[in-house]
PDB file of C-alpha atoms in Angstrom:
ATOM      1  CA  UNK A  28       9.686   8.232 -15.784  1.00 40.00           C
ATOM      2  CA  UNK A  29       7.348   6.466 -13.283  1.00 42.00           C
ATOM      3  CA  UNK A  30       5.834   2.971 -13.934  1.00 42.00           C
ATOM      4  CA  UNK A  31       3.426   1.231 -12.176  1.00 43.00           C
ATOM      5  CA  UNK A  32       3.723  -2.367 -10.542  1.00 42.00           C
ATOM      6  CA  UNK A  33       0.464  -4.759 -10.508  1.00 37.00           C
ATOM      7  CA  UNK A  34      -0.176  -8.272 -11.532  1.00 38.00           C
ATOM      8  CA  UNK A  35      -3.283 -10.543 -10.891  1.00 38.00           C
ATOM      9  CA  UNK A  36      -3.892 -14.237 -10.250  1.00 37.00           C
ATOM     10  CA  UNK A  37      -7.350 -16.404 -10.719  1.00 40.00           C
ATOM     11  CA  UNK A  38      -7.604 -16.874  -6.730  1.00 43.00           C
ATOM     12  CA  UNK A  39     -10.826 -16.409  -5.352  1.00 46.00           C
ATOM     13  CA  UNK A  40     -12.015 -15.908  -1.708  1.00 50.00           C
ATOM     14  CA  UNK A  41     -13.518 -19.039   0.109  1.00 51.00           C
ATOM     15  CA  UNK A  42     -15.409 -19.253   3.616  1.00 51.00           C
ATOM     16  CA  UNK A  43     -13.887 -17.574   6.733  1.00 49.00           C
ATOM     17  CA  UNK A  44     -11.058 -19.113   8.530  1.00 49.00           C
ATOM     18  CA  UNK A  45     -12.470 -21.099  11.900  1.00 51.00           C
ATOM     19  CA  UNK A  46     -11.021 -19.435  15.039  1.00 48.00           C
ATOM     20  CA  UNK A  47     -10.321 -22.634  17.662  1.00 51.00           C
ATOM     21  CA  UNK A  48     -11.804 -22.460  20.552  1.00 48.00           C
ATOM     22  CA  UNK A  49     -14.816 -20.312  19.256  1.00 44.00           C
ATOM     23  CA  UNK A  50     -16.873 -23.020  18.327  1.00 52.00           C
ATOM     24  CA  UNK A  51     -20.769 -21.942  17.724  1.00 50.00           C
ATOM     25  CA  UNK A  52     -19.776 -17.949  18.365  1.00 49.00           C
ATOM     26  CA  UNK A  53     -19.864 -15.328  15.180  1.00 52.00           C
ATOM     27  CA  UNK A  54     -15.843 -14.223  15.002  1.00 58.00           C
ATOM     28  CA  UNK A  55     -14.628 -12.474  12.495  1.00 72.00           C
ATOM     29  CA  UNK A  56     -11.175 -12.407  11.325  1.00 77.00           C
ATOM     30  CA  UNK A  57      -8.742 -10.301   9.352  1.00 82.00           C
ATOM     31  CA  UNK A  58      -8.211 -13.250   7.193  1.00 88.00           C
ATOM     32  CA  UNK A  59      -7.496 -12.493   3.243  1.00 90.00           C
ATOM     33  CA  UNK A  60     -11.721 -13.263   2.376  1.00 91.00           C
ATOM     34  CA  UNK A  61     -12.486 -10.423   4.845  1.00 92.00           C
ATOM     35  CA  UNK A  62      -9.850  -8.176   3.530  1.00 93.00           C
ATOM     36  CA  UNK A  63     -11.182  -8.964   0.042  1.00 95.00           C
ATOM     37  CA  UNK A  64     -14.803  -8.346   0.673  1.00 95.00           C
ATOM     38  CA  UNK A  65     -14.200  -4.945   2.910  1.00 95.00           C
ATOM     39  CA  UNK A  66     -12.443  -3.896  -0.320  1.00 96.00           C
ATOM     40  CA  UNK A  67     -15.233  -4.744  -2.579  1.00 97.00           C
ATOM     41  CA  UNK A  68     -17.860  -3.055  -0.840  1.00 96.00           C
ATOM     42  CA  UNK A  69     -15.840  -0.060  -0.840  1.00 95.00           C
ATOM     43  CA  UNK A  70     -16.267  -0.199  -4.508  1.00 96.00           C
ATOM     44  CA  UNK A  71     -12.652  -1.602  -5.218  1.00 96.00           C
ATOM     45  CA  UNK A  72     -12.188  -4.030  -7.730  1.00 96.00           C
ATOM     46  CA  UNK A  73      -9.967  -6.512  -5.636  1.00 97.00           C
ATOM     47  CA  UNK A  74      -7.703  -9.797  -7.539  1.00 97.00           C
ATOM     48  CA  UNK A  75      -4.914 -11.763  -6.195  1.00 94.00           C
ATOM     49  CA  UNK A  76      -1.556 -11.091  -7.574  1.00 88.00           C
ATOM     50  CA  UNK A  77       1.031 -14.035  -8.348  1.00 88.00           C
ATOM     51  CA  UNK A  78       2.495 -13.623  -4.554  1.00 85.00           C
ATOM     52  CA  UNK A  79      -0.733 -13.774  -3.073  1.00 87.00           C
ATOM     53  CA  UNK A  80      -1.486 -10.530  -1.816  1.00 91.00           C
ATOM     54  CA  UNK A  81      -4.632  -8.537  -2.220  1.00 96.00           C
ATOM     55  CA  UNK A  82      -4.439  -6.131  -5.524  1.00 96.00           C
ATOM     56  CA  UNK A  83      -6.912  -3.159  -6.762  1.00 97.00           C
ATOM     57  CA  UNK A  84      -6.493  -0.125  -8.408  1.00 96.00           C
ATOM     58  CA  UNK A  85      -7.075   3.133  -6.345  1.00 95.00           C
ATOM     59  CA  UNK A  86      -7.964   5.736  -9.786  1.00 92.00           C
ATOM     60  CA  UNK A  87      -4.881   5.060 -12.026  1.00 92.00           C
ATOM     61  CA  UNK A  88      -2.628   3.858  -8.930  1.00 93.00           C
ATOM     62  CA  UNK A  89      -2.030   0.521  -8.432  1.00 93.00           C
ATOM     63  CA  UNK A  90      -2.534  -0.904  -4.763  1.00 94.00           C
ATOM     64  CA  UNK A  91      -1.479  -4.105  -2.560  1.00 94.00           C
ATOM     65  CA  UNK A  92      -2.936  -5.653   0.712  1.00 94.00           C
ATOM     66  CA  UNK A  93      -0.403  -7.682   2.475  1.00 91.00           C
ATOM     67  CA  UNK A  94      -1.499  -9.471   5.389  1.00 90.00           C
ATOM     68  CA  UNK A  95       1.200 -10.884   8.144  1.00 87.00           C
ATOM     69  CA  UNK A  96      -0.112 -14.974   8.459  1.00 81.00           C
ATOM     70  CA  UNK A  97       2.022 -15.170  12.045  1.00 86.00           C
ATOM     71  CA  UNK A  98      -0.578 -11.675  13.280  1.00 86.00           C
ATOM     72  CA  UNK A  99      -3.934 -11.715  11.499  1.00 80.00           C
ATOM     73  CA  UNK A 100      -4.705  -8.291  12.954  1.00 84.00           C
ATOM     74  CA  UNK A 101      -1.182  -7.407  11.313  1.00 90.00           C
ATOM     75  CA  UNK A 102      -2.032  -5.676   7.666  1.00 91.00           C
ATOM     76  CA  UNK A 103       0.560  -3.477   4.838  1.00 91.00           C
ATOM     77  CA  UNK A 104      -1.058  -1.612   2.691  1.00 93.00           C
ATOM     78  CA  UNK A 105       1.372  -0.242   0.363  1.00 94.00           C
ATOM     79  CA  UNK A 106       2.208   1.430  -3.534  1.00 93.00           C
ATOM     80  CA  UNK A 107       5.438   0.771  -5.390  1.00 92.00           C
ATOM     81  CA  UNK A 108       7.004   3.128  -8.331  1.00 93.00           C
ATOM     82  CA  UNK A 109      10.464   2.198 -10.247  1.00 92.00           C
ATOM     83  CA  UNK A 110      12.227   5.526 -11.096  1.00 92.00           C
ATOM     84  CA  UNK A 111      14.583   5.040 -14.443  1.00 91.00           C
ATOM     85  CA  UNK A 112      16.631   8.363 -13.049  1.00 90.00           C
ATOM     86  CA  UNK A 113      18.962   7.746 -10.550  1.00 90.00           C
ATOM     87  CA  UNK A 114      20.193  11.602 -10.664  1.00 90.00           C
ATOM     88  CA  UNK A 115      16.863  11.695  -8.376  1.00 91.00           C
ATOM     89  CA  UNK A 116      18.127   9.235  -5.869  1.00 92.00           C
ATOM     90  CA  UNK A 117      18.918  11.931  -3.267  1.00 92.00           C
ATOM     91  CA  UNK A 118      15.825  13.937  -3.822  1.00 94.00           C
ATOM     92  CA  UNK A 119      13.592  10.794  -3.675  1.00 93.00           C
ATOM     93  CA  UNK A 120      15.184   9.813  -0.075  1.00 92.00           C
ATOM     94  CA  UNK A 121      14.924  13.773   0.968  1.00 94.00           C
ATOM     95  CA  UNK A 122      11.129  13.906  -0.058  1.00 93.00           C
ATOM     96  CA  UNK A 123      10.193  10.410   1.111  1.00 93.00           C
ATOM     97  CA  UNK A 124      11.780  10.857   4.836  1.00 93.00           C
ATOM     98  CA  UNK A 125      10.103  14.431   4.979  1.00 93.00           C
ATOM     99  CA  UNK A 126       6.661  12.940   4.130  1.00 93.00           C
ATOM    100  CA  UNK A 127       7.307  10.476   6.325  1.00 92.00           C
ATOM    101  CA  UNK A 128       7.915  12.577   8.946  1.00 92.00           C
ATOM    102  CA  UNK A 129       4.690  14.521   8.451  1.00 92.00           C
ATOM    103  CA  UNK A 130       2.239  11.326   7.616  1.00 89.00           C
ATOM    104  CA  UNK A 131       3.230   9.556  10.837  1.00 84.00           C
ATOM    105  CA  UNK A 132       1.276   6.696   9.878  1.00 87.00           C
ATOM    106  CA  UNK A 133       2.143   6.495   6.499  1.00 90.00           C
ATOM    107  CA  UNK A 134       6.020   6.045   5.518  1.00 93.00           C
ATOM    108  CA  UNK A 135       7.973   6.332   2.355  1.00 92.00           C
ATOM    109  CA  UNK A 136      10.898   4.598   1.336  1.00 89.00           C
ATOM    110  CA  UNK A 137      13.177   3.431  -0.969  1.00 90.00           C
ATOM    111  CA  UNK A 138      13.388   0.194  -1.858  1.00 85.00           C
ATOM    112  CA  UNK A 139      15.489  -1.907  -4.423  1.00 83.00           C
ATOM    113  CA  UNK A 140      18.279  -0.136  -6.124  1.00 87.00           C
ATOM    114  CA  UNK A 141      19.696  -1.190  -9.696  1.00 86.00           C
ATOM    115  CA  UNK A 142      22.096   0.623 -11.810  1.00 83.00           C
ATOM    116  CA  UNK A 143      19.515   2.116 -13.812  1.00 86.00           C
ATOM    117  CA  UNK A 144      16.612   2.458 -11.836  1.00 89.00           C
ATOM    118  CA  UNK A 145      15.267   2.300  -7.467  1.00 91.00           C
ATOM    119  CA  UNK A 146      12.091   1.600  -6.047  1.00 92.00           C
ATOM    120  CA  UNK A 147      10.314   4.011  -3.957  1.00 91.00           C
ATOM    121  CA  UNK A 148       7.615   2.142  -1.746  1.00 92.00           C
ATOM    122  CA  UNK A 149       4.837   3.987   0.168  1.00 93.00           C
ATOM    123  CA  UNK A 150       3.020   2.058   2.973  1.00 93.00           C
ATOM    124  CA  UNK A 151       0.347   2.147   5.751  1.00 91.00           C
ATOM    125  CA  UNK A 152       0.746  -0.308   8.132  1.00 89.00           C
ATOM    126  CA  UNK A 153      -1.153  -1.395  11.476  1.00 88.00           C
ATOM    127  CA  UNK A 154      -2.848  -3.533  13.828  1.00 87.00           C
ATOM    128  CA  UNK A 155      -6.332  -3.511  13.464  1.00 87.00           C
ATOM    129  CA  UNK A 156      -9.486  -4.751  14.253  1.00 89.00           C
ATOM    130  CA  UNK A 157     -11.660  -6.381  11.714  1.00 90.00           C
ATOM    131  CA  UNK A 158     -14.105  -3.612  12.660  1.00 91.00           C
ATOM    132  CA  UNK A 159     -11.528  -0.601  12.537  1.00 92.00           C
ATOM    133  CA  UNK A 160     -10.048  -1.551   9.609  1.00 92.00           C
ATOM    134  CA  UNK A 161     -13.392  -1.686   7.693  1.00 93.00           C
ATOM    135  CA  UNK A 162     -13.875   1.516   8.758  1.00 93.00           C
ATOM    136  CA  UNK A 163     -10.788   2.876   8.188  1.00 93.00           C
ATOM    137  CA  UNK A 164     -10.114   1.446   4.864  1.00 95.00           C
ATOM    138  CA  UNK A 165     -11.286   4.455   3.033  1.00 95.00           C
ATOM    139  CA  UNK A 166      -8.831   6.433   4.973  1.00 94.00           C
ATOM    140  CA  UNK A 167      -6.046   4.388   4.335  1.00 94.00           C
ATOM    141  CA  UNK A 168      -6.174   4.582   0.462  1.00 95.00           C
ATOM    142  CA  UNK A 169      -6.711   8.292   0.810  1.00 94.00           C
ATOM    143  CA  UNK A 170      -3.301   8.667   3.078  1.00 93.00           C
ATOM    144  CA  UNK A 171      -1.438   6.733   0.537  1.00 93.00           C
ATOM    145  CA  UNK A 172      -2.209   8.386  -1.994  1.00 94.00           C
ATOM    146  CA  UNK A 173      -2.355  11.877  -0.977  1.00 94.00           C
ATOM    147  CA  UNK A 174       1.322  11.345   0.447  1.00 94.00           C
ATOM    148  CA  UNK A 175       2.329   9.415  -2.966  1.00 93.00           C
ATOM    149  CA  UNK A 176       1.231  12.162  -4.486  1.00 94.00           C
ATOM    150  CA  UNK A 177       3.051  14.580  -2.398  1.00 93.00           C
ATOM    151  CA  UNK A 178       6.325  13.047  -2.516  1.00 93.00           C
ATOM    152  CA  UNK A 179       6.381  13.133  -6.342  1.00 93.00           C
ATOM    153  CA  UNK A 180       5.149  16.435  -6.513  1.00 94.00           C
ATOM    154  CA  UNK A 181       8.070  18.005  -4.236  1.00 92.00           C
ATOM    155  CA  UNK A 182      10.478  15.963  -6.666  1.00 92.00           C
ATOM    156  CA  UNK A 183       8.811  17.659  -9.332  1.00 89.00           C
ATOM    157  CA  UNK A 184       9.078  21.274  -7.503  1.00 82.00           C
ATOM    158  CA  UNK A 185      12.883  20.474  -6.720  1.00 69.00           C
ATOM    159  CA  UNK A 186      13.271  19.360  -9.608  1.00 64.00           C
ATOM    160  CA  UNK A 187      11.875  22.535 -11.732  1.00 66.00           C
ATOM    161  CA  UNK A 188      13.996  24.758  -9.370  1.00 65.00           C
ATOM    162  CA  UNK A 189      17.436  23.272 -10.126  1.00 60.00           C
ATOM    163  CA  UNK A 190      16.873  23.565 -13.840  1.00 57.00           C
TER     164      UNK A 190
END
């Protein structure tokens, strides 16, 4: 079975970050407050999880917003399930590198493995401007999720054939 990761914190977004050597001109940034804000006006119900990152819930699928701090124009936007079967292992990796494959953008992969259980992580990541990713944002969920979705539902095929 699939579950879901998310967690929240009480932080809260503050002004804009200065830029130095901008004094007096209007620059934005892709600082966490901008991040949070493009979310919200999308109609996303953004918090800020215990590490920091940027949470919300895209329907029933939980989603995080990872910004680089050494590139500010450097973003991860990405969806994590733990699988409790590892007799899936090998169908997860086939199904996550052929959706990777055919996202481009998007990739799929597996993450932690325990005895009992592995991660499979699906992520859109980029350089952006402010600007592009504001208007790309919308796009972004919709790619995750549509390959998420995708990936689980050739498991699910495979998985239906072998029986």
């Amino acid at each position: 079975l699939f579950y879901l990761f998310s967690a929240a914190s009480s932080w809260s977004p503050g002004p804009p970050s200065p830029v130095p050597g901008h004094a007096g001109k209007r620059i934005t940034l892709m600082d966490k407050k901008f991040c949070f804000d493009a979310l919200a006006e999308e109609g996303f119900q953004p918090e800020i999880d215990e590490d920091g990152d940027i949470s919300f819930l895209a329907g029933e699928i939980s989603l995080s917003l990872i910004l680089d701090e050494e590139d500010k124009d450097f973003f991860s936007l990405v969806c994590a399930f733990e699988v409790d079967d590892m007799d899936q292992l090998e169908l997860f990796y086939s199904a996550a590198s052929e959706a990777s494959r055919e996202y481009r953008i998007a990739k799929a992969y597996i993450g932690e493995i325990e005895d009992e259980c592995f991660e499979i992580r699906f992520c859109v990541e980029g350089l952006a401007t402010p600007e592009l990713f504001r208007s790309n944002l919308r796009r972004y969920v919709e790619l995750l999720l549509d390959m998420q979705e995708s990936v689980f539902d050739a498991c699910e095929e495979d998985d239906t054939d072998a029986e």
